């Protein structure tokens, strides 16, 4: 695994036939050394992979000593390095076309346009003037073409907002999650598309789609697009499901997908799914755990299996509805969370986390790294889920100064 992802812990821990080796950036290890000493990790080596080839050299020497069966990315910035090595060694991977399209949002737009997949008007942008030239009086979105977690993605409603939004986009950071050396980012403008949002999680083995799930999601709204809630499976009827999955299949075919797990995001506008973006890896935000609990399919396990050249037996067994909701405390200095006992005592909450310390300034939710925590539930049906979320939200109170 290039770039550690703790979401794989449960799957690796229960599979005695697997040994996980991790290749990670030195700066990221130094920022969180405890995470890399976990018992489910066999060995950790250091190598630079964020827009750098050093990790590939380290991995080649490692592979020569003890050949790997699977190379996978734990994080978005490791996608190209990981699959490049897999391709070099003749191991399972999504295919060069899919890897490139899923790590370059501008290229993805070009591929989707050629395939006839609905999407917003778009253009590459290298300056404020480019963004102003793109603006036609309706809301647009400024976004990096090769970043992650909604970092630097900003809605603009008037031409006068473009200069400050451009500055904010181009100076956005990720703290310890990216390295200190200079990294190259590209940018694009897109027409803003309104409507409900969904994601689709697809497991593909040698070109065949073995499993698909539709997740409903909510974002923070306003200027930003940070995700604040997911429900799976999404409450869509059969007609909507067929329409959505038809567009997903068209996209996967256009990208020449081979094997892997894909997480595509869509907005439904006037009943038509419009592509937002697509990743060639499992999603974050606890979505794999939501799917595992609601349908009995482990995306992480399926991911490893298809990359290992093994066809997984994925039998969907819809047994519950699951959700994760991220906290939205008001702006200010965090004092305490009242009503936390409701989370501990709920028969439906299986996980929760508060990411604020007393005295800490509440983040602005401009990207996924800025969230304040979450709670995750498993309920017998959608009605119980909606009721329990309402009860919990009423009982929770963030005290801020």
Short mmCIF file of C-alpha atoms in Angstrom, two decimals:
data_model
loop_
_atom_site.label_atom_id
_atom_site.label_comp_id
_atom_site.label_asym_id
_atom_site.label_seq_id
_atom_site.Cartn_x
_atom_site.Cartn_y
_atom_site.Cartn_z
CA UNK A 1 0.00 0.00 0.00
CA UNK A 2 1.37 3.36 -1.01
CA UNK A 3 0.00 5.99 1.37
CA UNK A 4 -1.47 4.54 4.57
CA UNK A 5 -5.26 4.26 4.84
CA UNK A 6 -6.52 3.12 8.22
CA UNK A 7 -9.86 2.09 6.72
CA UNK A 8 -8.26 -1.18 5.62
CA UNK A 9 -7.49 -2.19 9.23
CA UNK A 10 -10.58 -4.35 9.80
CA UNK A 11 -10.16 -6.25 6.55
CA UNK A 12 -6.41 -6.87 6.93
CA UNK A 13 -6.79 -7.92 10.58
CA UNK A 14 -9.33 -10.63 9.75
CA UNK A 15 -7.36 -12.05 6.79
CA UNK A 16 -4.41 -14.16 8.05
CA UNK A 17 -3.47 -14.86 4.43
CA UNK A 18 -2.57 -11.19 3.92
CA UNK A 19 0.50 -9.23 4.95
CA UNK A 20 0.39 -5.47 4.52
CA UNK A 21 3.51 -3.48 3.72
CA UNK A 22 3.25 0.30 3.60
CA UNK A 23 5.33 2.81 1.68
CA UNK A 24 4.88 6.34 3.01
CA UNK A 25 6.31 9.86 2.84
CA UNK A 26 8.78 10.63 5.65
CA UNK A 27 6.96 13.85 6.60
CA UNK A 28 3.63 12.07 6.97
CA UNK A 29 5.17 9.37 9.19
CA UNK A 30 6.79 12.04 11.35
CA UNK A 31 3.47 13.83 11.74
CA UNK A 32 1.67 10.70 13.04
CA UNK A 33 4.23 8.03 13.99
CA UNK A 34 1.85 5.96 16.13
CA UNK A 35 -0.35 5.09 13.13
CA UNK A 36 2.57 3.35 11.43
CA UNK A 37 3.32 1.09 14.41
CA UNK A 38 -0.05 -0.67 14.27
CA UNK A 39 0.07 -4.48 14.57
CA UNK A 40 -1.88 -4.97 11.33
CA UNK A 41 1.02 -3.46 9.36
CA UNK A 42 3.92 -5.84 8.70
CA UNK A 43 6.51 -3.30 7.60
CA UNK A 44 6.83 0.38 6.72
CA UNK A 45 9.40 1.90 4.38
CA UNK A 46 9.95 5.51 3.40
CA UNK A 47 9.62 6.89 -0.11
CA UNK A 48 8.36 10.09 -1.71
CA UNK A 49 5.35 9.53 -3.98
CA UNK A 50 3.41 12.81 -4.00
CA UNK A 51 4.33 14.00 -7.50
CA UNK A 52 7.67 12.24 -7.09
CA UNK A 53 9.23 8.99 -8.39
CA UNK A 54 11.40 8.16 -5.36
CA UNK A 55 8.83 5.74 -3.95
CA UNK A 56 8.91 3.70 -7.16
CA UNK A 57 12.64 3.10 -6.76
CA UNK A 58 12.16 2.03 -3.14
CA UNK A 59 9.28 -0.25 -4.14
CA UNK A 60 11.25 -1.90 -6.95
CA UNK A 61 14.06 -2.86 -4.57
CA UNK A 62 11.51 -4.09 -2.03
CA UNK A 63 9.68 -6.12 -4.69
CA UNK A 64 12.96 -7.72 -5.81
CA UNK A 65 13.55 -9.00 -2.26
CA UNK A 66 9.99 -10.16 -1.54
CA UNK A 67 7.62 -9.97 -4.54
CA UNK A 68 4.22 -8.43 -3.90
CA UNK A 69 0.91 -9.84 -5.14
CA UNK A 70 -0.99 -6.54 -5.00
CA UNK A 71 -0.02 -2.88 -5.17
CA UNK A 72 -2.75 -0.48 -4.17
CA UNK A 73 -3.12 3.19 -3.26
CA UNK A 74 -4.23 4.06 0.24
CA UNK A 75 -4.73 7.71 -0.67
CA UNK A 76 -5.59 9.69 -3.80
CA UNK A 77 -2.11 11.05 -4.42
CA UNK A 78 -0.76 7.50 -4.47
CA UNK A 79 -3.09 6.29 -7.24
CA UNK A 80 -0.77 6.88 -10.19
CA UNK A 81 2.41 5.61 -8.47
CA UNK A 82 0.69 2.47 -7.14
CA UNK A 83 -1.01 1.45 -10.37
CA UNK A 84 2.07 2.33 -12.40
CA UNK A 85 4.07 -0.20 -10.41
CA UNK A 86 1.28 -2.79 -10.66
CA UNK A 87 1.25 -2.34 -14.44
CA UNK A 88 5.05 -2.63 -14.58
CA UNK A 89 4.98 -5.89 -12.61
CA UNK A 90 2.04 -7.42 -14.46
CA UNK A 91 -0.31 -7.18 -11.48
CA UNK A 92 -3.97 -6.20 -11.34
CA UNK A 93 -4.84 -2.52 -11.86
CA UNK A 94 -7.61 -0.37 -13.38
CA UNK A 95 -5.84 0.26 -16.68
CA UNK A 96 -3.78 3.22 -17.79
CA UNK A 97 -6.70 5.14 -19.26
CA UNK A 98 -8.82 4.82 -16.13
CA UNK A 99 -5.89 5.70 -13.86
CA UNK A 100 -5.10 8.88 -15.76
CA UNK A 101 -8.74 9.98 -16.11
CA UNK A 102 -9.51 9.41 -12.43
CA UNK A 103 -6.53 11.48 -11.27
CA UNK A 104 -7.05 14.43 -13.60
CA UNK A 105 -10.50 16.01 -13.44
CA UNK A 106 -9.96 17.91 -16.67
CA UNK A 107 -9.02 14.75 -18.57
CA UNK A 108 -12.03 13.00 -17.02
CA UNK A 109 -14.26 15.71 -18.46
CA UNK A 110 -12.79 15.12 -21.91
CA UNK A 111 -13.34 11.36 -21.67
CA UNK A 112 -16.92 11.81 -20.43
CA UNK A 113 -17.71 14.32 -23.17
CA UNK A 114 -16.51 11.89 -25.85
CA UNK A 115 -18.73 9.19 -24.30
CA UNK A 116 -21.83 11.39 -24.25
CA UNK A 117 -22.03 11.48 -20.44
CA UNK A 118 -23.91 14.56 -19.21
CA UNK A 119 -21.73 17.01 -17.31
CA UNK A 120 -21.33 20.75 -16.79
CA UNK A 121 -19.72 23.17 -19.22
CA UNK A 122 -16.02 23.34 -18.31
CA UNK A 123 -12.65 24.79 -19.28
CA UNK A 124 -9.07 24.69 -18.07
CA UNK A 125 -8.00 27.86 -16.26
CA UNK A 126 -4.53 29.21 -15.54
CA UNK A 127 -5.43 32.68 -14.28
CA UNK A 128 -8.11 34.93 -12.87
CA UNK A 129 -8.64 36.29 -16.38
CA UNK A 130 -9.38 32.78 -17.65
CA UNK A 131 -12.01 32.34 -14.94
CA UNK A 132 -13.57 35.72 -15.73
CA UNK A 133 -13.70 34.85 -19.41
CA UNK A 134 -15.52 31.61 -18.53
CA UNK A 135 -18.12 33.36 -16.38
CA UNK A 136 -21.42 34.04 -18.19
CA UNK A 137 -23.49 35.52 -15.38
CA UNK A 138 -24.51 32.23 -13.77
CA UNK A 139 -22.85 30.44 -10.81
CA UNK A 140 -19.64 28.57 -11.59
CA UNK A 141 -17.23 26.36 -9.65
CA UNK A 142 -13.48 26.91 -9.43
CA UNK A 143 -11.63 23.69 -8.65
CA UNK A 144 -8.18 22.09 -8.80
CA UNK A 145 -7.89 19.41 -11.46
CA UNK A 146 -5.59 17.15 -9.43
CA UNK A 147 -6.44 17.56 -5.74
CA UNK A 148 -8.71 15.69 -3.35
CA UNK A 149 -11.20 16.04 -0.45
CA UNK A 150 -12.87 19.15 -1.93
CA UNK A 151 -9.71 21.15 -1.20
CA UNK A 152 -9.89 24.46 -3.08
CA UNK A 153 -13.32 23.77 -4.62
CA UNK A 154 -15.30 27.01 -4.43
CA UNK A 155 -18.62 28.22 -5.80
CA UNK A 156 -18.65 31.68 -7.37
CA UNK A 157 -21.93 33.55 -7.95
CA UNK A 158 -20.68 36.90 -9.29
CA UNK A 159 -17.74 37.98 -11.39
CA UNK A 160 -16.55 40.23 -8.55
CA UNK A 161 -15.96 37.13 -6.36
CA UNK A 162 -13.58 35.47 -8.80
CA UNK A 163 -10.35 37.21 -7.77
CA UNK A 164 -10.64 36.35 -4.07
CA UNK A 165 -11.95 32.83 -4.82
CA UNK A 166 -9.00 32.22 -7.15
CA UNK A 167 -6.58 33.28 -4.43
CA UNK A 168 -8.30 31.01 -1.92
CA UNK A 169 -8.28 28.07 -4.32
CA UNK A 170 -4.63 28.41 -5.27
CA UNK A 171 -3.41 28.84 -1.67
CA UNK A 172 -5.54 26.07 -0.10
CA UNK A 173 -3.51 23.59 1.94
CA UNK A 174 -3.90 20.21 3.60
CA UNK A 175 -1.58 20.58 6.57
CA UNK A 176 0.48 17.50 7.40
CA UNK A 177 -1.36 15.43 4.78
CA UNK A 178 0.76 16.84 1.97
CA UNK A 179 4.51 17.28 1.93
CA UNK A 180 6.40 20.54 2.26
CA UNK A 181 8.12 20.39 -1.10
CA UNK A 182 6.54 22.32 -3.95
CA UNK A 183 3.72 20.49 -5.70
CA UNK A 184 2.16 21.41 -9.03
CA UNK A 185 -1.59 21.97 -9.18
CA UNK A 186 -3.79 22.57 -12.22
CA UNK A 187 -7.17 24.33 -12.23
CA UNK A 188 -10.44 24.42 -14.10
CA UNK A 189 -13.78 26.22 -14.18
CA UNK A 190 -17.12 24.49 -14.36
CA UNK A 191 -20.71 25.58 -14.66
CA UNK A 192 -22.53 25.01 -11.36
CA UNK A 193 -25.13 22.24 -11.61
CA UNK A 194 -27.87 22.20 -8.98
CA UNK A 195 -29.72 19.13 -7.75
CA UNK A 196 -29.41 16.20 -5.31
CA UNK A 197 -26.08 14.40 -5.13
CA UNK A 198 -25.25 10.71 -5.16
CA UNK A 199 -22.19 8.53 -5.47
CA UNK A 200 -21.88 5.10 -7.05
CA UNK A 201 -19.46 2.48 -5.76
CA UNK A 202 -18.55 -0.10 -8.42
CA UNK A 203 -16.46 -3.26 -8.17
CA UNK A 204 -15.03 -4.30 -11.54
CA UNK A 205 -13.12 -7.48 -12.39
CA UNK A 206 -11.50 -7.74 -15.81
CA UNK A 207 -14.04 -5.40 -17.33
CA UNK A 208 -17.11 -6.96 -15.69
CA UNK A 209 -19.06 -5.00 -13.08
CA UNK A 210 -19.64 -7.34 -10.14
CA UNK A 211 -21.24 -4.98 -7.63
CA UNK A 212 -22.82 -1.53 -7.59
CA UNK A 213 -24.17 0.59 -4.79
CA UNK A 214 -25.80 4.02 -4.89
CA UNK A 215 -25.16 6.32 -1.92
CA UNK A 216 -27.13 9.51 -1.26
CA UNK A 217 -25.03 12.39 0.00
CA UNK A 218 -25.32 15.92 1.31
CA UNK A 219 -22.76 18.71 1.09
CA UNK A 220 -22.20 21.75 3.25
CA UNK A 221 -23.78 24.18 0.79
CA UNK A 222 -22.92 27.80 0.13
CA UNK A 223 -19.43 28.40 -1.25
CA UNK A 224 -18.06 24.95 -0.46
CA UNK A 225 -18.74 21.33 -1.37
CA UNK A 226 -17.52 19.44 1.69
CA UNK A 227 -19.56 16.28 2.22
CA UNK A 228 -21.51 16.24 5.50
CA UNK A 229 -23.67 13.13 5.20
CA UNK A 230 -24.13 9.83 3.39
CA UNK A 231 -26.97 7.28 3.35
CA UNK A 232 -26.68 3.85 1.78
CA UNK A 233 -28.39 2.39 -0.07
CA UNK A 234 -29.84 5.61 -1.48
CA UNK A 235 -33.65 5.81 -1.60
CA UNK A 236 -34.02 5.68 -5.39
CA UNK A 237 -36.68 3.82 -7.35
CA UNK A 238 -35.93 1.20 -10.01
CA UNK A 239 -36.24 3.65 -12.90
CA UNK A 240 -33.80 6.11 -11.31
CA UNK A 241 -31.42 3.30 -10.46
CA UNK A 242 -31.36 2.01 -14.03
CA UNK A 243 -30.79 5.51 -15.39
CA UNK A 244 -27.94 6.23 -12.97
CA UNK A 245 -26.19 2.91 -13.51
CA UNK A 246 -26.49 3.23 -17.29
CA UNK A 247 -24.47 6.46 -17.08
CA UNK A 248 -21.95 4.84 -14.75
CA UNK A 249 -21.47 1.91 -17.14
CA UNK A 250 -21.00 4.32 -20.03
CA UNK A 251 -18.29 6.16 -18.08
CA UNK A 252 -16.48 2.97 -17.02
CA UNK A 253 -16.50 1.74 -20.61
CA UNK A 254 -15.16 5.07 -21.89
CA UNK A 255 -12.28 4.87 -19.42
CA UNK A 256 -11.39 1.30 -20.55
CA UNK A 257 -11.64 0.06 -16.97
CA UNK A 258 -9.98 -3.29 -16.23
CA UNK A 259 -10.13 -4.15 -12.50
CA UNK A 260 -10.64 -2.19 -9.33
CA UNK A 261 -13.09 -0.27 -7.16
CA UNK A 262 -14.47 2.99 -8.52
CA UNK A 263 -16.23 5.81 -6.69
CA UNK A 264 -18.07 8.13 -9.07
CA UNK A 265 -20.02 11.20 -7.95
CA UNK A 266 -23.06 12.65 -9.71
CA UNK A 267 -25.65 15.43 -9.45
CA UNK A 268 -29.19 14.73 -10.60
CA UNK A 269 -30.41 17.81 -12.49
CA UNK A 270 -33.82 17.73 -14.18
CA UNK A 271 -33.80 13.97 -13.71
CA UNK A 272 -30.48 13.51 -15.56
CA UNK A 273 -27.30 12.30 -13.79
CA UNK A 274 -24.45 14.76 -14.41
CA UNK A 275 -20.92 13.60 -13.69
CA UNK A 276 -19.04 15.43 -10.93
CA UNK A 277 -15.88 13.31 -10.68
CA UNK A 278 -14.61 9.73 -10.34
CA UNK A 279 -11.90 8.04 -8.24
CA UNK A 280 -10.14 4.75 -9.01
CA UNK A 281 -10.14 3.61 -5.37
CA UNK A 282 -12.61 2.94 -2.55
CA UNK A 283 -14.33 6.04 -1.12
CA UNK A 284 -13.66 7.60 2.26
CA UNK A 285 -16.14 8.97 4.81
CA UNK A 286 -16.92 5.49 6.22
CA UNK A 287 -18.85 4.60 3.03
CA UNK A 288 -17.19 1.15 2.78
CA UNK A 289 -18.28 0.39 6.35
CA UNK A 290 -21.81 1.60 5.60
CA UNK A 291 -21.97 -0.76 2.62
CA UNK A 292 -20.48 -3.67 4.58
CA UNK A 293 -23.13 -3.33 7.28
CA UNK A 294 -26.10 -2.62 5.03
CA UNK A 295 -25.37 -5.11 2.24
CA UNK A 296 -22.67 -7.49 3.45
CA UNK A 297 -20.10 -6.48 0.81
CA UNK A 298 -16.62 -5.45 1.98
CA UNK A 299 -15.27 -3.00 -0.60
CA UNK A 300 -11.74 -3.17 0.79
CA UNK A 301 -11.69 -6.95 0.56
CA UNK A 302 -13.14 -6.88 -2.95
CA UNK A 303 -10.54 -4.27 -3.92
CA UNK A 304 -7.66 -6.50 -2.82
CA UNK A 305 -9.18 -9.59 -4.44
CA UNK A 306 -9.74 -8.08 -7.90
CA UNK A 307 -6.25 -6.55 -7.91
CA UNK A 308 -4.88 -9.97 -6.93
CA UNK A 309 -6.57 -11.48 -9.99
CA UNK A 310 -9.21 -13.28 -7.95
CA UNK A 311 -12.89 -12.96 -8.76
CA UNK A 312 -14.71 -12.24 -5.47
CA UNK A 313 -18.07 -13.84 -4.79
CA UNK A 314 -20.09 -10.71 -3.97
CA UNK A 315 -23.57 -11.64 -2.81
CA UNK A 316 -25.61 -8.57 -1.96
CA UNK A 317 -27.80 -9.10 1.08
CA UNK A 318 -29.74 -5.93 1.86
CA UNK A 319 -30.28 -6.08 5.60
CA UNK A 320 -30.33 -2.48 6.85
CA UNK A 321 -29.97 1.20 5.99
CA UNK A 322 -26.83 2.95 7.19
CA UNK A 323 -25.67 6.54 7.38
CA UNK A 324 -22.91 8.81 8.55
CA UNK A 325 -23.55 12.42 9.50
CA UNK A 326 -20.79 14.95 10.13
CA UNK A 327 -21.21 17.51 12.90
CA UNK A 328 -21.91 21.16 12.04
CA UNK A 329 -21.09 23.22 15.14
CA UNK A 330 -21.51 27.01 14.91
CA UNK A 331 -18.48 29.25 14.36
CA UNK A 332 -16.43 30.19 17.39
CA UNK A 333 -14.15 28.66 19.99
CA UNK A 334 -15.25 25.16 21.03
CA UNK A 335 -16.08 24.70 24.71
CA UNK A 336 -17.91 21.37 24.98
CA UNK A 337 -20.42 19.01 23.40
CA UNK A 338 -23.55 18.49 25.49
CA UNK A 339 -25.75 15.45 25.03
CA UNK A 340 -22.94 13.10 24.02
CA UNK A 341 -24.55 10.37 26.13
CA UNK A 342 -27.28 10.14 23.47
CA UNK A 343 -24.67 8.89 21.03
CA UNK A 344 -23.32 6.37 23.54
CA UNK A 345 -26.79 5.10 24.43
CA UNK A 346 -28.39 4.94 20.98
CA UNK A 347 -29.11 1.35 19.89
CA UNK A 348 -28.40 2.40 16.29
CA UNK A 349 -25.13 4.35 16.56
CA UNK A 350 -22.18 2.05 15.91
CA UNK A 351 -19.44 4.69 15.75
CA UNK A 352 -18.90 8.34 16.54
CA UNK A 353 -15.98 10.71 16.91
CA UNK A 354 -15.57 14.30 18.06
CA UNK A 355 -12.56 15.97 16.47
CA UNK A 356 -12.54 19.14 18.56
CA UNK A 357 -10.58 19.97 21.69
CA UNK A 358 -11.70 22.55 24.25
CA UNK A 359 -10.41 25.95 23.20
CA UNK A 360 -10.03 24.98 19.55
CA UNK A 361 -11.49 27.23 16.86
CA UNK A 362 -14.31 25.53 14.95
CA UNK A 363 -13.11 24.91 11.36
CA UNK A 364 -14.83 26.52 8.39
CA UNK A 365 -15.75 23.25 6.60
CA UNK A 366 -14.08 24.43 3.39
CA UNK A 367 -12.85 20.87 2.73
CA UNK A 368 -13.12 17.36 4.14
CA UNK A 369 -10.09 17.80 6.40
CA UNK A 370 -11.96 20.62 8.20
CA UNK A 371 -14.78 18.53 9.66
CA UNK A 372 -15.46 18.36 13.37
CA UNK A 373 -16.42 14.70 13.75
CA UNK A 374 -19.34 12.41 12.95
CA UNK A 375 -21.77 9.74 14.08
CA UNK A 376 -22.65 6.63 12.08
CA UNK A 377 -25.85 4.57 12.37
CA UNK A 378 -27.34 1.30 11.24
CA UNK A 379 -31.15 1.08 11.24
CA UNK A 380 -33.72 -1.44 9.99
CA UNK A 381 -35.22 1.00 7.46
CA UNK A 382 -35.14 4.55 6.20
CA UNK A 383 -37.95 5.78 8.44
CA UNK A 384 -36.19 4.65 11.62
CA UNK A 385 -32.95 6.15 10.33
CA UNK A 386 -34.50 9.57 9.68
CA UNK A 387 -36.23 9.55 13.06
CA UNK A 388 -33.07 8.60 14.98
CA UNK A 389 -30.96 11.24 13.23
CA UNK A 390 -33.58 13.86 14.14
CA UNK A 391 -33.62 12.73 17.78
CA UNK A 392 -29.83 12.77 18.02
CA UNK A 393 -29.49 16.18 16.40
CA UNK A 394 -32.05 17.62 18.80
CA UNK A 395 -30.14 16.21 21.77
CA UNK A 396 -26.66 17.37 20.73
CA UNK A 397 -25.52 20.91 21.52
CA UNK A 398 -22.12 22.32 20.66
CA UNK A 399 -21.19 25.08 23.11
CA UNK A 400 -18.90 27.65 21.52
CA UNK A 401 -17.66 31.10 22.48
#
